[in-house]
PDB file of C-alpha atoms in Angstrom:
ATOM      1  CA  GLY A   1       0.009   0.008   0.003  1.00  0.00           C
ATOM      2  CA  ALA A   2       0.853   3.752  -0.005  1.00  0.00           C
ATOM      3  CA  VAL A   3       1.957   3.961  -3.633  1.00  0.00           C
ATOM      4  CA  VAL A   4       2.683   7.288  -5.295  1.00  0.00           C
ATOM      5  CA  SER A   5       3.144   7.664  -9.031  1.00  0.00           C
ATOM      6  CA  GLN A   6       4.557  10.505 -11.075  1.00  0.00           C
ATOM      7  CA  HIS A   7       4.206  11.320 -14.731  1.00  0.00           C
ATOM      8  CA  PRO A   8       6.213  11.767 -16.823  1.00  0.00           C
ATOM      9  CA  SER A   9       9.323  10.039 -15.533  1.00  0.00           C
ATOM     10  CA  TRP A  10      11.474  12.237 -17.732  1.00  0.00           C
ATOM     11  CA  VAL A  11      10.878  15.171 -20.042  1.00  0.00           C
ATOM     12  CA  ILE A  12      12.993  17.335 -22.308  1.00  0.00           C
ATOM     13  CA  CYS A  13      11.665  20.740 -23.247  1.00  0.00           C
ATOM     14  CA  LYS A  14      12.885  23.864 -24.931  1.00  0.00           C
ATOM     15  CA  SER A  15      13.689  27.026 -23.043  1.00  0.00           C
ATOM     16  CA  GLY A  16      10.635  29.237 -22.649  1.00  0.00           C
ATOM     17  CA  THR A  17       8.073  26.462 -22.731  1.00  0.00           C
ATOM     18  CA  SER A  18       6.029  25.092 -19.834  1.00  0.00           C
ATOM     19  CA  VAL A  19       5.999  21.584 -18.443  1.00  0.00           C
ATOM     20  CA  LYS A  20       3.401  19.901 -16.271  1.00  0.00           C
ATOM     21  CA  ILE A  21       4.252  17.081 -13.875  1.00  0.00           C
ATOM     22  CA  GLU A  22       1.560  14.964 -12.255  1.00  0.00           C
ATOM     23  CA  CYS A  23       1.705  13.300  -8.877  1.00  0.00           C
ATOM     24  CA  ARG A  24      -0.898  10.727  -7.928  1.00  0.00           C
ATOM     25  CA  SER A  25      -1.546   8.702  -4.821  1.00  0.00           C
ATOM     26  CA  LEU A  26      -2.770   5.390  -6.186  1.00  0.00           C
ATOM     27  CA  ASP A  27      -4.204   3.531  -3.219  1.00  0.00           C
ATOM     28  CA  PHE A  28      -4.856   6.202  -0.611  1.00  0.00           C
ATOM     29  CA  GLN A  29      -6.211   9.700  -0.275  1.00  0.00           C
ATOM     30  CA  ALA A  30      -3.594  12.321   0.395  1.00  0.00           C
ATOM     31  CA  THR A  31      -4.543  15.323   2.431  1.00  0.00           C
ATOM     32  CA  THR A  32      -1.169  16.845   1.773  1.00  0.00           C
ATOM     33  CA  MET A  33       1.298  16.509  -1.057  1.00  0.00           C
ATOM     34  CA  PHE A  34       4.779  17.915  -1.250  1.00  0.00           C
ATOM     35  CA  TRP A  35       7.037  18.914  -4.105  1.00  0.00           C
ATOM     36  CA  TYR A  36      10.790  18.588  -3.821  1.00  0.00           C
ATOM     37  CA  ARG A  37      13.716  19.334  -6.049  1.00  0.00           C
ATOM     38  CA  GLN A  38      16.884  17.259  -5.937  1.00  0.00           C
ATOM     39  CA  PHE A  39      20.187  18.136  -7.587  1.00  0.00           C
ATOM     40  CA  PRO A  40      22.704  15.352  -8.284  1.00  0.00           C
ATOM     41  CA  LYS A  41      24.225  13.933  -5.130  1.00  0.00           C
ATOM     42  CA  GLN A  42      22.351  16.439  -3.020  1.00  0.00           C
ATOM     43  CA  SER A  43      19.518  16.424  -0.539  1.00  0.00           C
ATOM     44  CA  LEU A  44      15.815  16.930  -1.071  1.00  0.00           C
ATOM     45  CA  MET A  45      14.872  20.581  -1.148  1.00  0.00           C
ATOM     46  CA  LEU A  46      11.241  21.221  -0.281  1.00  0.00           C
ATOM     47  CA  MET A  47       9.674  23.580  -2.780  1.00  0.00           C
ATOM     48  CA  ALA A  48       6.069  23.707  -1.629  1.00  0.00           C
ATOM     49  CA  THR A  49       3.349  22.053   0.376  1.00  0.00           C
ATOM     50  CA  SER A  50       0.090  21.363  -1.383  1.00  0.00           C
ATOM     51  CA  ASN A  51      -3.238  20.862   0.350  1.00  0.00           C
ATOM     52  CA  GLU A  52      -6.313  19.704  -1.493  1.00  0.00           C
ATOM     53  CA  GLY A  53      -8.630  22.569  -2.323  1.00  0.00           C
ATOM     54  CA  SER A  54      -6.393  25.336  -1.097  1.00  0.00           C
ATOM     55  CA  LYS A  55      -3.430  27.344  -2.283  1.00  0.00           C
ATOM     56  CA  ALA A  56       0.006  25.825  -2.002  1.00  0.00           C
ATOM     57  CA  THR A  57       2.472  27.057   0.578  1.00  0.00           C
ATOM     58  CA  TYR A  58       5.809  27.843  -1.006  1.00  0.00           C
ATOM     59  CA  GLU A  59       9.176  27.731   0.689  1.00  0.00           C
ATOM     60  CA  GLN A  60      11.260  30.846   0.904  1.00  0.00           C
ATOM     61  CA  GLY A  61      13.044  31.542  -2.359  1.00  0.00           C
ATOM     62  CA  VAL A  62      10.701  29.474  -4.534  1.00  0.00           C
ATOM     63  CA  GLU A  63       8.896  31.549  -7.144  1.00  0.00           C
ATOM     64  CA  LYS A  64       5.219  30.726  -6.957  1.00  0.00           C
ATOM     65  CA  ASP A  65       4.499  32.247 -10.349  1.00  0.00           C
ATOM     66  CA  LYS A  66       7.122  30.046 -11.924  1.00  0.00           C
ATOM     67  CA  PHE A  67       6.267  26.805 -10.184  1.00  0.00           C
ATOM     68  CA  LEU A  68       2.482  26.544 -10.296  1.00  0.00           C
ATOM     69  CA  ILE A  69       0.971  23.920  -8.043  1.00  0.00           C
ATOM     70  CA  ASN A  70      -2.561  22.651  -8.194  1.00  0.00           C
ATOM     71  CA  HIS A  71      -4.029  20.052  -5.819  1.00  0.00           C
ATOM     72  CA  ALA A  72      -7.359  19.390  -7.488  1.00  0.00           C
ATOM     73  CA  SER A  73      -8.308  16.235  -5.633  1.00  0.00           C
ATOM     74  CA  LEU A  74      -7.215  14.026  -2.756  1.00  0.00           C
ATOM     75  CA  THR A  75      -5.247  11.873  -5.195  1.00  0.00           C
ATOM     76  CA  LEU A  76      -3.755  14.342  -7.657  1.00  0.00           C
ATOM     77  CA  SER A  77      -1.371  17.269  -7.470  1.00  0.00           C
ATOM     78  CA  THR A  78       0.334  18.925 -10.423  1.00  0.00           C
ATOM     79  CA  LEU A  79       3.448  21.027 -10.716  1.00  0.00           C
ATOM     80  CA  THR A  80       3.787  23.254 -13.765  1.00  0.00           C
ATOM     81  CA  VAL A  81       7.162  24.764 -14.488  1.00  0.00           C
ATOM     82  CA  THR A  82       6.385  27.876 -16.505  1.00  0.00           C
ATOM     83  CA  SER A  83       8.756  29.538 -18.961  1.00  0.00           C
ATOM     84  CA  ALA A  84      11.375  26.906 -18.206  1.00  0.00           C
ATOM     85  CA  HIS A  85      15.066  27.778 -18.394  1.00  0.00           C
ATOM     86  CA  PRO A  86      18.132  25.525 -18.350  1.00  0.00           C
ATOM     87  CA  GLU A  87      18.678  26.280 -14.671  1.00  0.00           C
ATOM     88  CA  ASP A  88      15.316  24.654 -13.961  1.00  0.00           C
ATOM     89  CA  SER A  89      16.758  21.325 -15.109  1.00  0.00           C
ATOM     90  CA  SER A  90      16.586  19.023 -12.122  1.00  0.00           C
ATOM     91  CA  PHE A  91      14.984  15.977 -10.575  1.00  0.00           C
ATOM     92  CA  TYR A  92      11.531  16.825  -9.237  1.00  0.00           C
ATOM     93  CA  ILE A  93       9.999  14.459  -6.697  1.00  0.00           C
ATOM     94  CA  CYS A  94       6.603  14.593  -5.074  1.00  0.00           C
ATOM     95  CA  SER A  95       5.488  12.926  -1.887  1.00  0.00           C
ATOM     96  CA  ALA A  96       2.114  12.364  -0.299  1.00  0.00           C
ATOM     97  CA  SER A  97       0.846  11.883   3.222  1.00  0.00           C
ATOM     98  CA  PRO A  98      -2.224   9.663   3.751  1.00  0.00           C
ATOM     99  CA  GLU A  99      -5.100  11.080   5.690  1.00  0.00           C
ATOM    100  CA  TRP A 100      -4.655   8.354   8.261  1.00  0.00           C
ATOM    101  CA  ALA A 101      -0.910   8.634   8.784  1.00  0.00           C
ATOM    102  CA  TYR A 102       1.913  11.045   9.236  1.00  0.00           C
ATOM    103  CA  GLU A 103       4.427   9.384   6.933  1.00  0.00           C
ATOM    104  CA  GLN A 104       5.391  10.772   3.547  1.00  0.00           C
ATOM    105  CA  TYR A 105       5.599   8.410   0.595  1.00  0.00           C
ATOM    106  CA  PHE A 106       7.575   9.475  -2.431  1.00  0.00           C
ATOM    107  CA  GLY A 107       6.878   9.253  -6.122  1.00  0.00           C
ATOM    108  CA  PRO A 108       9.572   7.958  -8.506  1.00  0.00           C
ATOM    109  CA  GLY A 109      10.572  11.455  -9.603  1.00  0.00           C
ATOM    110  CA  THR A 110      10.625  13.333 -12.893  1.00  0.00           C
ATOM    111  CA  ARG A 111      13.887  14.202 -14.625  1.00  0.00           C
ATOM    112  CA  LEU A 112      13.428  17.595 -16.341  1.00  0.00           C
ATOM    113  CA  THR A 113      15.962  18.764 -18.889  1.00  0.00           C
ATOM    114  CA  VAL A 114      15.554  22.213 -20.407  1.00  0.00           C
ATOM    115  CA  THR A 115      17.514  22.829 -23.579  1.00  0.00           C
TER     116      THR A 115
ATOM    117  CA  GLY B   1      12.862  26.873  10.691  1.00  0.00           C
ATOM    118  CA  GLU B   2      14.146  23.410  11.384  1.00  0.00           C
ATOM    119  CA  ASN B   3      17.762  22.652  10.471  1.00  0.00           C
ATOM    120  CA  VAL B   4      18.937  19.043  10.242  1.00  0.00           C
ATOM    121  CA  GLU B   5      22.633  18.149  10.185  1.00  0.00           C
ATOM    122  CA  GLN B   6      23.777  14.715   9.115  1.00  0.00           C
ATOM    123  CA  HIS B   7      27.181  13.031   9.665  1.00  0.00           C
ATOM    124  CA  PRO B   8      29.282  11.530   8.233  1.00  0.00           C
ATOM    125  CA  SER B   9      28.729  12.351   4.579  1.00  0.00           C
ATOM    126  CA  THR B  10      30.205   9.063   3.419  1.00  0.00           C
ATOM    127  CA  LEU B  11      30.535   5.823   5.321  1.00  0.00           C
ATOM    128  CA  SER B  12      32.268   2.682   4.125  1.00  0.00           C
ATOM    129  CA  VAL B  13      31.825  -0.549   6.061  1.00  0.00           C
ATOM    130  CA  GLN B  14      32.805  -4.162   5.561  1.00  0.00           C
ATOM    131  CA  GLU B  15      29.942  -6.518   4.874  1.00  0.00           C
ATOM    132  CA  GLY B  16      28.656  -7.894   8.133  1.00  0.00           C
ATOM    133  CA  ASP B  17      29.789  -4.921  10.202  1.00  0.00           C
ATOM    134  CA  SER B  18      27.466  -2.283  11.656  1.00  0.00           C
ATOM    135  CA  ALA B  19      26.863   1.207  10.286  1.00  0.00           C
ATOM    136  CA  VAL B  20      25.748   4.181  12.339  1.00  0.00           C
ATOM    137  CA  ILE B  21      24.569   7.519  10.984  1.00  0.00           C
ATOM    138  CA  LYS B  22      23.858  10.413  13.284  1.00  0.00           C
ATOM    139  CA  CYS B  23      21.634  13.439  12.778  1.00  0.00           C
ATOM    140  CA  THR B  24      21.082  16.519  14.880  1.00  0.00           C
ATOM    141  CA  TYR B  25      18.122  18.864  14.702  1.00  0.00           C
ATOM    142  CA  SER B  26      17.588  22.391  15.900  1.00  0.00           C
ATOM    143  CA  ASP B  27      13.851  22.793  16.605  1.00  0.00           C
ATOM    144  CA  SER B  28      12.840  21.327  19.937  1.00  0.00           C
ATOM    145  CA  ALA B  29       9.232  21.271  18.719  1.00  0.00           C
ATOM    146  CA  SER B  30      10.051  18.537  16.193  1.00  0.00           C
ATOM    147  CA  ASN B  31       8.507  15.261  17.229  1.00  0.00           C
ATOM    148  CA  TYR B  32       8.716  13.007  14.193  1.00  0.00           C
ATOM    149  CA  PHE B  33      11.967  11.634  12.766  1.00  0.00           C
ATOM    150  CA  PRO B  34      11.931   9.400   9.689  1.00  0.00           C
ATOM    151  CA  TRP B  35      14.802   7.807   7.816  1.00  0.00           C
ATOM    152  CA  TYR B  36      14.758   7.324   4.064  1.00  0.00           C
ATOM    153  CA  LYS B  37      16.926   5.140   1.832  1.00  0.00           C
ATOM    154  CA  GLN B  38      17.527   6.252  -1.733  1.00  0.00           C
ATOM    155  CA  GLU B  39      19.241   4.065  -4.280  1.00  0.00           C
ATOM    156  CA  LEU B  40      20.744   5.670  -7.354  1.00  0.00           C
ATOM    157  CA  GLY B  41      18.059   6.987  -9.671  1.00  0.00           C
ATOM    158  CA  LYS B  42      15.229   5.773  -7.472  1.00  0.00           C
ATOM    159  CA  ARG B  43      12.756   7.297  -5.081  1.00  0.00           C
ATOM    160  CA  PRO B  44      13.485   7.756  -1.388  1.00  0.00           C
ATOM    161  CA  GLN B  45      11.911   4.936   0.584  1.00  0.00           C
ATOM    162  CA  LEU B  46      10.858   5.202   4.181  1.00  0.00           C
ATOM    163  CA  ILE B  47      12.732   2.550   6.126  1.00  0.00           C
ATOM    164  CA  ILE B  48      12.000   3.455   9.729  1.00  0.00           C
ATOM    165  CA  ASP B  49      10.707   6.350  11.770  1.00  0.00           C
ATOM    166  CA  ILE B  50      10.436   7.339  15.400  1.00  0.00           C
ATOM    167  CA  ARG B  51       8.232   9.711  17.312  1.00  0.00           C
ATOM    168  CA  SER B  52       9.351  11.808  20.225  1.00  0.00           C
ATOM    169  CA  ASN B  53       7.496   9.761  22.830  1.00  0.00           C
ATOM    170  CA  VAL B  54       9.777   6.807  22.124  1.00  0.00           C
ATOM    171  CA  GLY B  55      13.530   6.523  22.681  1.00  0.00           C
ATOM    172  CA  GLU B  56      14.274   3.579  20.439  1.00  0.00           C
ATOM    173  CA  LYS B  57      12.652   1.584  17.675  1.00  0.00           C
ATOM    174  CA  LYS B  58      13.863  -1.539  15.942  1.00  0.00           C
ATOM    175  CA  ASP B  59      12.882  -3.332  12.770  1.00  0.00           C
ATOM    176  CA  GLN B  60      14.990  -6.411  12.014  1.00  0.00           C
ATOM    177  CA  ARG B  61      18.510  -5.157  11.206  1.00  0.00           C
ATOM    178  CA  ILE B  62      17.568  -1.495  11.421  1.00  0.00           C
ATOM    179  CA  ALA B  63      17.149   0.560  14.571  1.00  0.00           C
ATOM    180  CA  VAL B  64      16.726   4.224  15.352  1.00  0.00           C
ATOM    181  CA  THR B  65      17.494   5.933  18.638  1.00  0.00           C
ATOM    182  CA  LEU B  66      16.385   9.366  19.742  1.00  0.00           C
ATOM    183  CA  ASN B  67      17.857  11.664  22.369  1.00  0.00           C
ATOM    184  CA  LYS B  68      15.481  14.585  22.772  1.00  0.00           C
ATOM    185  CA  THR B  69      17.621  16.353  25.313  1.00  0.00           C
ATOM    186  CA  ALA B  70      20.623  16.459  23.020  1.00  0.00           C
ATOM    187  CA  LYS B  71      18.403  16.810  19.939  1.00  0.00           C
ATOM    188  CA  HIS B  72      19.988  14.025  18.007  1.00  0.00           C
ATOM    189  CA  PHE B  73      18.858  10.736  16.516  1.00  0.00           C
ATOM    190  CA  SER B  74      20.773   7.919  14.926  1.00  0.00           C
ATOM    191  CA  LEU B  75      20.237   5.112  12.443  1.00  0.00           C
ATOM    192  CA  HIS B  76      21.867   1.787  13.213  1.00  0.00           C
ATOM    193  CA  ILE B  77      22.230  -0.920  10.572  1.00  0.00           C
ATOM    194  CA  THR B  78      23.575  -4.241  11.812  1.00  0.00           C
ATOM    195  CA  GLU B  79      24.994  -7.136   9.781  1.00  0.00           C
ATOM    196  CA  THR B  80      25.318  -4.906   6.724  1.00  0.00           C
ATOM    197  CA  GLN B  81      24.797  -6.410   3.298  1.00  0.00           C
ATOM    198  CA  PRO B  82      25.760  -5.089  -0.173  1.00  0.00           C
ATOM    199  CA  GLU B  83      22.124  -4.175  -0.827  1.00  0.00           C
ATOM    200  CA  ASP B  84      22.332  -1.734   2.079  1.00  0.00           C
ATOM    201  CA  SER B  85      24.589   0.447  -0.099  1.00  0.00           C
ATOM    202  CA  ALA B  86      22.621   3.636  -0.776  1.00  0.00           C
ATOM    203  CA  VAL B  87      22.159   7.223   0.324  1.00  0.00           C
ATOM    204  CA  TYR B  88      20.359   7.576   3.635  1.00  0.00           C
ATOM    205  CA  PHE B  89      18.468  10.736   4.554  1.00  0.00           C
ATOM    206  CA  CYS B  90      17.252  11.675   7.986  1.00  0.00           C
ATOM    207  CA  ALA B  91      14.471  14.182   8.461  1.00  0.00           C
ATOM    208  CA  ALA B  92      12.659  15.992  11.232  1.00  0.00           C
ATOM    209  CA  GLY B  93       9.145  17.367  11.419  1.00  0.00           C
ATOM    210  CA  TYR B  94       6.189  17.818  13.723  1.00  0.00           C
ATOM    211  CA  TYR B  95       2.513  17.097  13.858  1.00  0.00           C
ATOM    212  CA  GLY B  96       0.362  19.837  12.495  1.00  0.00           C
ATOM    213  CA  ASN B  97       1.823  20.406   9.095  1.00  0.00           C
ATOM    214  CA  ASN B  98       3.588  17.165   8.074  1.00  0.00           C
ATOM    215  CA  ARG B  99       6.426  19.263   6.701  1.00  0.00           C
ATOM    216  CA  LEU B 100       9.850  17.623   6.859  1.00  0.00           C
ATOM    217  CA  ALA B 101      13.322  19.134   6.888  1.00  0.00           C
ATOM    218  CA  PHE B 102      15.898  16.768   5.402  1.00  0.00           C
ATOM    219  CA  GLY B 103      19.549  16.274   6.182  1.00  0.00           C
ATOM    220  CA  LYS B 104      22.081  16.310   3.364  1.00  0.00           C
ATOM    221  CA  GLY B 105      22.288  12.540   3.174  1.00  0.00           C
ATOM    222  CA  ASN B 106      24.899   9.877   3.874  1.00  0.00           C
ATOM    223  CA  GLN B 107      26.393   7.676   1.221  1.00  0.00           C
ATOM    224  CA  VAL B 108      26.804   4.227   2.743  1.00  0.00           C
ATOM    225  CA  VAL B 109      29.024   1.793   0.895  1.00  0.00           C
ATOM    226  CA  VAL B 110      29.081  -1.825   2.004  1.00  0.00           C
ATOM    227  CA  ILE B 111      32.256  -3.550   0.844  1.00  0.00           C
ATOM    228  CA  PRO B 112      31.745  -7.247   0.094  1.00  0.00           C
TER     229      PRO B 112
END
């Protein structure tokens, strides 16, 4: 149980375009979902906390107009990287917390490359 | 906000030996401390966690200890095996917002 999926697993886009990444909890309802960014051989950097039906809470230094987060249902959150630039290239991972537990379960991640 | 420090950054152990990773945290309000294992190119996987009302928790070859007074917690892996080779992240958080602060990670290498 507690499976989280992410789509796509990798994406290459051109500079200036937008990319949407989906995060789904497959076998549980997630009150809260989180979006992280991970650079090679580095830790997980929390970008934002997403609660179903409300606006996301962004961490300091994360541009909310660039990284649009929508948590439309208890099983789906999306991250849209708008006007992507090469410096946005990274590994983006989501996680979800079940309503009945405190643990966070991670998706497999999305490798974004902006050319 | 919460700040989590993790040491050492890299740990090499002989197969069969024990590995210990230590983390310290800064926010005394933190009451939830999970450990995640991340293999190369894969997602972090929750391997064990501990809450502040408990001092120690064990699951087969893995154990976690918590010292609230000193604000540190440690991961202990006994009888290490090659498949234990991975990056291990500690984290700290508290009830109310589920938000976690992660340490920088430890690369554990088990030498056969």
